Coordinates of C-alpha atoms and ligand atoms in Angstrom, one line a residue:
X1 CA -0.2 -0.1 -0.2
X2 CA 2.7 2.3 0.5
X3 CA 4.6 1.8 -2.8
X4 CA 1.2 2.2 -4.2
X5 CA 0.5 5.1 -2.6
X6 CA 4.2 6.7 -3.4
X7 CA 3.5 5.8 -6.9
X8 CA 0.1 7.6 -6.9
X9 CA -1.9 4.4 -8.1
X10 CA -3.5 5.0 -4.8
X11 CA -3.8 8.5 -2.8
X12 CA -1.3 9.7 -1.4
X13 CA -0.9 9.0 2.3
X14 CA -0.2 11.6 5.3
X15 CA 1.9 9.2 7.5
X16 CA 3.0 5.1 7.2
X17 CA 3.0 3.7 11.0
X18 CA 5.0 0.8 11.7
X19 CA 4.5 -0.6 15.4
X20 CA 7.8 -2.1 16.6
X21 CA 7.5 -5.1 19.1
X22 CA 11.4 -4.5 19.3
X23 CA 11.8 -8.5 18.2
X24 CA 11.1 -8.6 14.5
X25 CA 13.7 -10.7 12.4
X26 CA 16.6 -8.8 11.2
X27 CA 15.3 -9.1 7.4
X28 CA 12.2 -6.8 8.6
X29 CA 14.0 -4.0 10.0
X30 CA 16.6 -4.1 7.1
X31 CA 13.3 -3.9 4.7
X32 CA 11.8 -1.0 6.6
X33 CA 15.0 0.7 6.2
X34 CA 15.1 0.3 2.6
X35 CA 11.4 1.3 1.9
X36 CA 12.0 4.3 3.8
X37 CA 15.0 5.3 1.8
X38 CA 13.6 4.1 -1.4
X39 CA 9.9 4.3 -1.4
X40 CA 8.4 6.3 1.2
X41 CA 11.3 9.4 1.6
X42 CA 11.2 10.2 -2.1
X43 CA 7.4 10.6 -2.0
X44 CA 7.3 12.7 1.0
X45 CA 5.5 10.1 2.8
X46 CA 7.1 10.1 6.6
X47 CA 7.4 6.3 8.3
X48 CA 6.3 6.8 11.9
X49 CA 7.9 4.2 14.0
X50 CA 6.1 3.7 17.3
X51 CA 6.5 1.4 20.2
X52 CA 5.3 -0.1 23.7
X53 CA 8.4 -1.7 24.7
X54 CA 10.2 -4.9 23.6
X55 CA 8.1 -7.9 23.9
X56 CA 11.1 -10.3 24.2
X57 CA 12.9 -8.6 27.1
X58 CA 9.4 -7.5 28.9
X59 CA 8.7 -11.2 28.9
X60 CA 12.0 -11.9 31.0
X61 CA 12.0 -9.0 32.9
X62 CA 10.4 -9.3 36.5
X63 CA 10.1 -5.5 36.7
X64 CA 8.1 -4.9 33.6
X65 CA 4.3 -5.8 33.1
X66 CA 4.1 -8.2 30.2
X67 CA 1.1 -8.6 27.7
X68 CA 1.1 -12.2 27.2
X69 CA 2.0 -14.2 23.8
X70 CA 0.0 -17.1 22.6
X71 CA 2.1 -19.7 24.2
X72 CA 1.3 -23.5 24.2
X73 CA 0.5 -25.0 27.6
X74 CA 1.0 -28.4 29.0
X75 CA -0.6 -28.5 32.1
X76 CA 0.5 -30.8 35.3
X77 CA -2.3 -33.3 34.6
X78 CA -1.2 -33.5 30.8
X79 CA -4.4 -31.3 29.5
X80 CA -3.2 -28.9 26.5
X81 CA -4.1 -25.2 26.7
X82 CA -2.6 -21.8 25.6
X83 CA -2.3 -18.5 27.2
X84 CA -4.4 -15.7 25.8
X85 CA -3.2 -13.6 23.2
X86 CA -2.9 -9.9 24.7
X87 CA 0.6 -8.8 22.8
X88 CA -1.0 -7.7 19.6
X89 CA -3.1 -5.3 21.6
X90 CA -0.4 -4.1 23.7
X91 CA 2.2 -4.0 21.3
X92 CA 0.9 -3.1 18.3
X93 CA -2.8 -1.4 18.4
X94 CA -1.9 0.7 21.6
X95 CA 1.2 2.5 20.2
X96 CA -0.8 3.2 16.7
X97 CA -3.9 4.5 18.7
X98 CA -1.2 6.8 20.7
X99 CA 0.3 8.1 17.7
X100 CA -3.1 8.8 15.6
X101 CA -4.7 10.6 18.6
X102 CA -1.3 12.9 18.9
X103 CA -1.6 13.5 15.2
X104 CA -5.2 14.4 15.5
X105 CA -4.1 16.9 18.5
X106 CA -6.1 14.9 21.0
X107 CA -3.6 12.8 23.0
X108 CA -4.9 10.7 25.6
X109 CA -7.0 11.3 27.9
X110 CA -8.6 14.3 25.8
X111 CA -12.3 13.7 24.4
X112 CA -12.0 13.6 20.6
X113 CA -14.9 15.3 19.1
X114 CA -17.2 12.9 16.7
X115 CA -16.4 14.2 13.6
X116 CA -12.5 14.1 13.7
X117 CA -11.0 10.8 12.5
X118 CA -8.4 9.5 10.5
X119 CA -8.7 7.3 7.3
X120 CA -6.6 4.2 8.3
X121 CA -5.7 1.6 5.5
X122 CA -5.1 -1.8 6.4
X123 CA -3.8 -3.9 3.9
X124 CA -5.9 -6.8 3.6
X125 CA -5.7 -8.8 0.0
X126 CA -9.1 -10.5 -1.7
X127 CA -7.7 -13.9 -0.4
X128 CA -8.4 -12.9 3.4
X129 CA -11.2 -10.7 2.9
X130 CA -12.9 -12.1 6.1
X131 CA -9.8 -10.6 8.0
X132 CA -11.3 -7.2 7.2
X133 CA -12.7 -5.3 10.3
X134 CA -13.9 -2.0 11.5
X135 CA -11.4 0.0 14.0
X136 CA -13.0 -0.7 17.7
X137 CA -12.6 3.4 18.2
X138 CA -14.6 5.9 16.2
X139 CA -11.5 8.2 15.5
X140 CA -10.2 5.5 13.2
X141 CA -12.3 4.7 10.2
X142 CA -10.8 1.7 8.5
X143 CA -10.1 1.0 4.9
X144 CA -8.9 -1.7 3.0
X145 CA -7.9 -0.5 -0.6
X146 CA -6.2 -3.9 -1.5
X147 CA -9.8 -5.1 -1.6
X148 CA -11.0 -2.3 -3.3
X149 CA -8.7 -2.9 -6.0
X150 CA -9.5 -6.2 -6.5
X151 CA -6.0 -7.5 -5.6
X152 CA -4.9 -11.1 -4.1
X153 CA -1.8 -11.8 -2.5
X154 CA -0.6 -13.2 -5.8
X155 CA -1.2 -9.4 -7.3
X156 CA 0.4 -8.0 -4.7
X157 CA 3.7 -10.4 -4.9
X158 CA 3.6 -9.6 -8.6
X159 CA 3.6 -5.8 -8.2
X160 CA 6.1 -5.8 -5.3
X161 CA 8.4 -8.2 -7.7
X162 CA 8.0 -5.4 -10.4
X163 CA 9.4 -3.2 -8.0
X164 CA 12.5 -5.0 -7.1
X165 CA 11.0 -5.9 -3.6
X166 CA 10.0 -9.8 -4.3
X167 CA 12.3 -10.3 -1.2
X168 CA 9.4 -8.7 1.3
X169 CA 9.8 -10.5 4.8
X170 CA 7.0 -11.6 6.6
X171 CA 6.5 -9.3 9.7
X172 CA 6.1 -11.0 13.1
X173 CA 7.9 -11.3 16.0
X174 CA 11.1 -13.7 15.6
X175 CA 9.7 -16.0 18.4
X176 CA 6.0 -15.6 17.6
X177 CA 4.2 -19.0 18.9
X178 CA 2.0 -18.6 15.5
X179 CA 4.9 -19.1 13.2
X180 CA 4.6 -22.6 11.5
X181 CA 7.2 -25.3 10.8
X182 CA 8.3 -23.7 7.6
X183 CA 8.8 -20.3 9.8
X184 CA 10.7 -22.0 12.0
X185 CA 12.8 -23.7 9.6
X186 CA 13.5 -20.5 8.1
X187 CA 15.1 -19.1 10.9
X188 CA 17.2 -22.2 11.7
X189 CA 18.6 -22.8 8.5
X190 CA 19.4 -19.2 7.4
X191 CA 20.0 -17.3 10.8
X192 CA 21.9 -19.2 13.5
X193 CA 22.2 -16.2 15.8
X194 CA 18.4 -15.8 15.4
X195 CA 17.6 -19.5 16.0
X196 CA 19.8 -19.1 19.2
X197 CA 17.8 -16.3 20.2
X198 CA 14.4 -18.2 20.0
X199 CA 15.5 -21.2 21.4
X200 CA 16.9 -19.3 24.6
X201 CA 13.6 -17.5 24.8
X202 CA 11.7 -20.8 24.6
X203 CA 13.8 -22.1 27.6
X204 CA 13.4 -18.8 29.2
X205 CA 9.6 -19.0 29.5
X206 CA 8.9 -22.5 30.6
X207 CA 7.6 -21.5 33.6
X208 CA 5.8 -18.4 32.2
X209 CA 6.9 -14.8 32.3
X210 CA 8.7 -13.5 34.7
X211 CA 6.9 -10.6 36.3
X212 CA 3.9 -13.6 37.1
X213 CA 6.8 -15.4 38.5
X214 CA 8.2 -12.6 40.6
X215 CA 4.8 -11.8 41.9
X216 CA 4.1 -15.3 42.9
X217 CA 1.6 -16.2 40.1
X218 CA 3.8 -19.0 39.0
X219 CA 2.6 -21.2 35.8
X220 CA 1.6 -24.3 36.9
X221 CA 2.0 -26.0 33.9
X222 CA 4.9 -25.5 31.1
X223 CA 5.0 -22.9 28.3
X224 CA 6.3 -23.8 24.9
X225 CA 6.7 -21.7 21.5
X226 CA 6.3 -24.5 19.3
X227 CA 2.7 -26.5 19.1
X228 CA 4.2 -29.6 19.6
X229 CA 4.9 -28.5 23.4
X230 CA 8.5 -29.6 23.6
X231 CA 11.7 -27.4 23.7
X232 CA 12.2 -25.5 20.4
X233 CA 15.5 -27.1 19.5
X234 CA 14.0 -30.9 19.8
X235 CA 10.4 -29.7 18.1
X236 CA 9.5 -31.5 15.1
X237 CA 9.8 -28.7 12.6
X238 CA 11.2 -30.9 10.1
X239 CA 8.3 -33.5 10.3
X240 CA 5.0 -33.6 11.7
X241 CA 4.4 -36.1 14.6
X242 CA 1.3 -38.2 15.2
X243 CA 0.4 -36.4 18.3
X244 CA 0.7 -32.9 16.4
X245 CA -1.8 -34.3 13.9
X246 CA -4.2 -35.4 16.5
X247 CA -4.1 -32.5 18.7
X248 CA -4.8 -30.1 15.4
X249 CA -7.6 -32.1 14.5
X250 CA -9.5 -31.4 17.9
X251 CA -8.4 -28.0 17.8
X252 CA -9.6 -26.8 13.9
X253 CA -11.2 -28.3 11.1
X254 CA -9.1 -30.9 9.2
X255 CA -8.8 -29.3 5.8
X256 CA -6.8 -26.5 7.5
X257 CA -4.5 -28.7 9.5
X258 CA -1.5 -29.4 6.8
X259 CA -1.3 -25.6 6.1
X260 CA -1.2 -24.5 9.7
X261 CA 1.6 -27.0 10.6
X262 CA 3.5 -25.6 7.9
X263 CA 2.7 -22.0 7.4
X264 CA 1.4 -21.1 10.9
X265 CA -1.8 -19.7 12.0
X266 CA -3.2 -18.0 8.9
X267 CA -4.6 -14.9 10.9
X268 CA -1.4 -14.2 11.8
X269 CA -0.6 -11.2 13.5
X270 CA -1.5 -7.8 12.2
X271 CA -3.3 -4.8 13.8
X272 CA -7.1 -4.9 13.3
X273 CA -7.1 -8.4 11.7
X274 CA -6.7 -10.9 14.2
X275 CA -9.3 -12.6 15.9
X276 CA -8.9 -12.5 19.9
X277 CA -7.3 -9.8 21.7
X278 CA -9.1 -6.7 20.5
X279 CA -12.0 -6.0 22.4
X280 CA -14.6 -3.6 21.2
X281 CA -15.1 -0.2 23.2
X282 CA -11.9 -0.7 25.1
X283 CA -9.9 2.6 24.2
X284 CA -6.4 3.2 24.1
X285 CA -4.8 2.6 27.6
X286 CA -7.7 0.5 29.0
X287 CA -6.3 -2.5 27.0
X288 CA -6.5 -5.7 29.2
X289 CA -3.7 -6.7 31.4
Ligands
SF4_1 S1 4.1 -11.6 16.3 FE1 3.0 -13.1 17.5 S2 4.1 -12.6 19.7 FE2 4.4 -10.8 18.2 S3 3.1 -9.4 18.9 FE3 1.9 -10.6 17.1 S4 1.0 -12.4 17.9 FE4 2.5 -11.4 19.5

Protein backbone atom coordinates (compact mmCIF):
# COMPACT_ATOMS: atom_id res chain seq x y z
CA UNK A 1 0.00 0.00 0.00
CA UNK A 2 2.91 2.32 0.76
CA UNK A 3 4.35 1.76 -2.72
CA UNK A 4 0.94 2.11 -4.38
CA UNK A 5 0.47 5.39 -2.56
CA UNK A 6 4.00 6.61 -3.33
CA UNK A 7 3.48 5.83 -7.02
CA UNK A 8 0.16 7.65 -7.16
CA UNK A 9 -1.90 4.52 -7.92
CA UNK A 10 -3.61 5.09 -4.59
CA UNK A 11 -4.03 8.58 -3.07
CA UNK A 12 -1.03 9.86 -1.15
CA UNK A 13 -1.18 9.00 2.53
CA UNK A 14 -0.07 11.51 5.17
CA UNK A 15 1.86 8.94 7.22
CA UNK A 16 2.74 5.28 7.39
CA UNK A 17 3.01 3.75 10.86
CA UNK A 18 5.18 0.80 11.83
CA UNK A 19 4.40 -0.68 15.26
CA UNK A 20 7.67 -2.16 16.46
CA UNK A 21 7.49 -4.97 19.03
CA UNK A 22 11.28 -4.74 19.32
CA UNK A 23 11.68 -8.37 18.26
CA UNK A 24 11.20 -8.50 14.50
CA UNK A 25 13.69 -10.49 12.42
CA UNK A 26 16.72 -8.52 11.24
CA UNK A 27 15.46 -8.90 7.66
CA UNK A 28 12.29 -6.95 8.53
CA UNK A 29 14.18 -4.00 10.00
CA UNK A 30 16.50 -3.99 6.98
CA UNK A 31 13.51 -4.07 4.63
CA UNK A 32 11.79 -1.26 6.52
CA UNK A 33 14.93 0.86 6.19
CA UNK A 34 15.02 0.18 2.47
CA UNK A 35 11.33 1.04 2.03
CA UNK A 36 11.89 4.26 3.89
CA UNK A 37 14.87 5.28 1.75
CA UNK A 38 13.68 4.08 -1.63
CA UNK A 39 9.89 4.42 -1.52
CA UNK A 40 8.57 6.56 1.33
CA UNK A 41 11.13 9.37 1.55
CA UNK A 42 11.20 10.16 -2.21
CA UNK A 43 7.39 10.41 -2.15
CA UNK A 44 7.43 12.61 0.98
CA UNK A 45 5.62 10.03 3.14
CA UNK A 46 6.99 9.89 6.70
CA UNK A 47 7.21 6.43 8.28
CA UNK A 48 6.48 6.78 11.98
CA UNK A 49 7.91 4.01 14.17
CA UNK A 50 5.94 3.52 17.36
CA UNK A 51 6.50 1.13 20.25
CA UNK A 52 5.19 0.03 23.65
CA UNK A 53 8.43 -1.72 24.57
CA UNK A 54 10.39 -4.81 23.66
CA UNK A 55 8.22 -7.91 23.84
CA UNK A 56 11.16 -10.28 24.33
CA UNK A 57 12.77 -8.31 27.12
CA UNK A 58 9.45 -7.59 28.81
CA UNK A 59 8.62 -11.31 29.02
CA UNK A 60 11.89 -11.99 30.82
CA UNK A 61 12.04 -8.88 33.02
CA UNK A 62 10.36 -9.27 36.43
CA UNK A 63 10.10 -5.47 36.71
CA UNK A 64 8.06 -5.02 33.54
CA UNK A 65 4.38 -5.56 33.07
CA UNK A 66 3.99 -8.07 30.24
CA UNK A 67 1.05 -8.60 27.90
CA UNK A 68 1.03 -12.29 27.23
CA UNK A 69 2.01 -14.02 24.02
CA UNK A 70 -0.13 -16.95 22.86
CA UNK A 71 2.07 -19.68 24.39
CA UNK A 72 1.30 -23.39 24.18
CA UNK A 73 0.78 -24.84 27.67
CA UNK A 74 1.04 -28.36 29.02
CA UNK A 75 -0.72 -28.53 32.39
CA UNK A 76 0.47 -30.76 35.27
CA UNK A 77 -2.41 -33.18 34.54
CA UNK A 78 -1.18 -33.49 30.94
CA UNK A 79 -4.01 -31.37 29.47
CA UNK A 80 -3.05 -28.87 26.81
CA UNK A 81 -3.99 -25.20 26.64
CA UNK A 82 -2.85 -21.79 25.45
CA UNK A 83 -2.29 -18.47 27.14
CA UNK A 84 -4.45 -15.63 25.95
CA UNK A 85 -3.04 -13.43 23.23
CA UNK A 86 -2.72 -9.89 24.56
CA UNK A 87 0.49 -8.94 22.78
CA UNK A 88 -0.95 -7.64 19.51
CA UNK A 89 -3.15 -5.22 21.45
CA UNK A 90 -0.36 -4.07 23.73
CA UNK A 91 2.58 -3.92 21.33
CA UNK A 92 0.86 -2.96 18.08
CA UNK A 93 -2.62 -1.48 18.49
CA UNK A 94 -1.96 0.55 21.62
CA UNK A 95 1.06 2.49 20.29
CA UNK A 96 -0.67 3.07 16.94
CA UNK A 97 -3.71 4.55 18.68
CA UNK A 98 -1.48 6.71 20.85
CA UNK A 99 0.28 8.10 17.77
CA UNK A 100 -3.00 8.66 15.89
CA UNK A 101 -4.42 10.62 18.84
CA UNK A 102 -1.27 12.77 18.84
CA UNK A 103 -1.54 13.37 15.11
CA UNK A 104 -5.18 14.38 15.50
CA UNK A 105 -4.20 16.77 18.29
CA UNK A 106 -6.10 14.95 21.05
CA UNK A 107 -3.63 12.94 23.12
CA UNK A 108 -5.07 10.65 25.77
CA UNK A 109 -7.15 11.32 27.85
CA UNK A 110 -8.64 14.19 25.84
CA UNK A 111 -12.04 13.56 24.30
CA UNK A 112 -11.96 13.46 20.52
CA UNK A 113 -14.90 15.28 18.86
CA UNK A 114 -17.08 12.91 16.88
CA UNK A 115 -16.34 14.42 13.49
CA UNK A 116 -12.55 14.15 13.97
CA UNK A 117 -11.05 10.92 12.68
CA UNK A 118 -8.32 9.44 10.52
CA UNK A 119 -8.80 7.16 7.56
CA UNK A 120 -6.64 4.16 8.32
CA UNK A 121 -5.63 1.71 5.59
CA UNK A 122 -5.19 -1.93 6.49
CA UNK A 123 -3.46 -4.18 3.95
CA UNK A 124 -5.85 -7.08 3.60
CA UNK A 125 -5.96 -8.73 0.16
CA UNK A 126 -8.98 -10.37 -1.49
CA UNK A 127 -8.01 -13.90 -0.48
CA UNK A 128 -8.26 -12.92 3.19
CA UNK A 129 -11.20 -10.53 3.01
CA UNK A 130 -12.78 -12.16 6.09
CA UNK A 131 -10.03 -10.51 8.14
CA UNK A 132 -11.21 -7.01 7.22
CA UNK A 133 -12.70 -5.34 10.27
CA UNK A 134 -13.76 -1.94 11.48
CA UNK A 135 -11.63 -0.21 14.08
CA UNK A 136 -12.92 -0.35 17.62
CA UNK A 137 -12.74 3.42 18.14
CA UNK A 138 -14.65 6.20 16.40
CA UNK A 139 -11.56 8.26 15.59
CA UNK A 140 -10.28 5.62 13.17
CA UNK A 141 -12.17 4.66 10.04
CA UNK A 142 -10.64 1.53 8.55
CA UNK A 143 -10.36 1.11 4.81
CA UNK A 144 -9.01 -1.83 2.86
CA UNK A 145 -7.66 -0.46 -0.43
CA UNK A 146 -6.29 -3.78 -1.69
CA UNK A 147 -9.77 -5.29 -1.50
CA UNK A 148 -11.17 -2.18 -3.23
CA UNK A 149 -8.62 -2.72 -6.03
CA UNK A 150 -9.54 -6.42 -6.18
CA UNK A 151 -5.94 -7.45 -5.49
CA UNK A 152 -5.10 -10.94 -4.28
CA UNK A 153 -1.91 -11.93 -2.50
CA UNK A 154 -0.50 -13.06 -5.86
CA UNK A 155 -1.24 -9.61 -7.35
CA UNK A 156 0.64 -8.00 -4.45
CA UNK A 157 3.62 -10.30 -4.94
CA UNK A 158 3.67 -9.53 -8.68
CA UNK A 159 3.56 -5.81 -8.01
CA UNK A 160 6.31 -5.97 -5.37
CA UNK A 161 8.42 -8.04 -7.76
CA UNK A 162 7.99 -5.40 -10.47
CA UNK A 163 9.42 -2.86 -8.01
CA UNK A 164 12.41 -5.05 -7.13
CA UNK A 165 10.86 -5.91 -3.76
CA UNK A 166 10.24 -9.63 -4.33
CA UNK A 167 12.13 -10.48 -1.16
CA UNK A 168 9.69 -8.62 1.13
CA UNK A 169 9.87 -10.57 4.42
CA UNK A 170 6.91 -11.47 6.58
CA UNK A 171 6.60 -9.23 9.60
CA UNK A 172 6.06 -10.86 13.00
CA UNK A 173 7.98 -11.33 16.23
CA UNK A 174 10.99 -13.58 15.78
CA UNK A 175 9.68 -16.00 18.40
CA UNK A 176 5.95 -15.74 17.67
CA UNK A 177 4.20 -19.00 18.67
CA UNK A 178 1.99 -18.64 15.58
CA UNK A 179 4.90 -19.57 13.33
CA UNK A 180 4.39 -22.71 11.30
CA UNK A 181 7.16 -25.21 10.77
CA UNK A 182 8.23 -23.49 7.56
CA UNK A 183 8.98 -20.29 9.48
CA UNK A 184 10.83 -22.08 12.26
CA UNK A 185 12.95 -23.94 9.69
CA UNK A 186 13.63 -20.70 7.86
CA UNK A 187 15.05 -19.15 11.04
CA UNK A 188 17.06 -22.27 11.90
CA UNK A 189 18.46 -22.72 8.39
CA UNK A 190 19.21 -19.11 7.47
CA UNK A 191 20.07 -17.30 10.68
CA UNK A 192 21.92 -19.30 13.38
CA UNK A 193 22.12 -16.28 15.65
CA UNK A 194 18.36 -15.68 15.55
CA UNK A 195 17.73 -19.41 16.00
CA UNK A 196 19.87 -19.37 19.16
CA UNK A 197 17.86 -16.38 20.34
CA UNK A 198 14.46 -18.09 19.94
CA UNK A 199 15.71 -21.37 21.44
CA UNK A 200 17.00 -19.46 24.48
CA UNK A 201 13.76 -17.54 24.81
CA UNK A 202 11.72 -20.73 24.56
CA UNK A 203 13.71 -22.25 27.44
CA UNK A 204 13.42 -19.05 29.49
CA UNK A 205 9.61 -18.90 29.36
CA UNK A 206 9.06 -22.54 30.32
CA UNK A 207 7.60 -21.43 33.66
CA UNK A 208 5.73 -18.43 32.21
CA UNK A 209 6.64 -14.76 32.21
CA UNK A 210 9.09 -13.32 34.74
CA UNK A 211 6.82 -10.70 36.32
CA UNK A 212 4.08 -13.23 37.08
CA UNK A 213 6.66 -15.53 38.67
CA UNK A 214 8.12 -12.66 40.72
CA UNK A 215 4.62 -11.83 41.99
CA UNK A 216 4.00 -15.40 43.03
CA UNK A 217 1.56 -16.18 40.18
CA UNK A 218 3.55 -19.09 38.90
CA UNK A 219 2.37 -20.94 35.88
CA UNK A 220 1.40 -24.40 37.08
CA UNK A 221 2.15 -26.09 33.79
CA UNK A 222 4.89 -25.51 31.25
CA UNK A 223 4.91 -23.03 28.39
CA UNK A 224 6.35 -23.60 24.91
CA UNK A 225 6.73 -21.66 21.66
CA UNK A 226 6.10 -24.68 19.43
CA UNK A 227 2.70 -26.28 19.01
CA UNK A 228 4.11 -29.74 19.83
CA UNK A 229 4.84 -28.51 23.38
CA UNK A 230 8.40 -29.74 23.39
CA UNK A 231 11.52 -27.50 23.58
CA UNK A 232 12.01 -25.66 20.31
CA UNK A 233 15.40 -27.18 19.54
CA UNK A 234 13.85 -30.65 19.81
CA UNK A 235 10.47 -29.82 18.24
CA UNK A 236 9.47 -31.74 15.11
CA UNK A 237 9.82 -28.82 12.72
CA UNK A 238 11.02 -31.11 9.91
CA UNK A 239 8.12 -33.48 10.17
CA UNK A 240 4.70 -33.72 11.80
CA UNK A 241 4.25 -36.19 14.64
CA UNK A 242 1.12 -38.28 15.06
CA UNK A 243 0.43 -36.52 18.37
CA UNK A 244 0.58 -33.14 16.64
CA UNK A 245 -1.89 -34.22 13.98
CA UNK A 246 -4.27 -35.56 16.59
CA UNK A 247 -4.08 -32.34 18.65
CA UNK A 248 -4.62 -30.18 15.60
CA UNK A 249 -7.60 -32.14 14.41
CA UNK A 250 -9.25 -31.47 17.74
CA UNK A 251 -8.40 -27.76 17.66
CA UNK A 252 -9.33 -27.05 14.07
CA UNK A 253 -11.21 -28.14 11.04
CA UNK A 254 -9.22 -30.95 9.41
CA UNK A 255 -8.87 -29.25 6.03
CA UNK A 256 -6.81 -26.43 7.49
CA UNK A 257 -4.43 -28.69 9.38
CA UNK A 258 -1.64 -29.25 6.91
CA UNK A 259 -1.39 -25.59 5.99
CA UNK A 260 -1.35 -24.50 9.62
CA UNK A 261 1.41 -26.83 10.64
CA UNK A 262 3.53 -25.64 7.79
CA UNK A 263 2.63 -21.97 7.41
CA UNK A 264 1.40 -21.07 10.88
CA UNK A 265 -1.86 -19.58 12.06
CA UNK A 266 -3.46 -18.00 8.99
CA UNK A 267 -4.66 -14.84 10.69
CA UNK A 268 -1.14 -14.20 11.89
CA UNK A 269 -0.53 -11.00 13.75
CA UNK A 270 -1.66 -7.76 12.29
CA UNK A 271 -3.45 -4.90 13.99
CA UNK A 272 -7.22 -4.96 13.37
CA UNK A 273 -7.14 -8.29 11.61
CA UNK A 274 -6.57 -10.91 14.24
CA UNK A 275 -9.24 -12.89 16.01
CA UNK A 276 -8.71 -12.71 19.69
CA UNK A 277 -7.41 -9.85 21.62
CA UNK A 278 -9.09 -6.62 20.52
CA UNK A 279 -12.11 -5.95 22.59
CA UNK A 280 -14.69 -3.53 21.26
CA UNK A 281 -15.15 -0.32 23.24
CA UNK A 282 -11.81 -0.52 24.98
CA UNK A 283 -9.92 2.65 24.39
CA UNK A 284 -6.24 3.31 24.23
CA UNK A 285 -4.94 2.76 27.70
CA UNK A 286 -7.59 0.53 29.04
CA UNK A 287 -6.44 -2.46 27.04
CA UNK A 288 -6.63 -5.65 28.98
CA UNK A 289 -3.71 -6.72 31.10
S1 LIG B 1 3.81 -11.47 16.16
FE1 LIG B 1 3.07 -13.03 17.62
S2 LIG B 1 4.19 -12.64 19.51
FE2 LIG B 1 4.39 -10.79 18.23
S3 LIG B 1 2.74 -9.42 18.88
FE3 LIG B 1 1.96 -10.68 17.18
S4 LIG B 1 0.95 -12.48 18.10
FE4 LIG B 1 2.27 -11.51 19.65
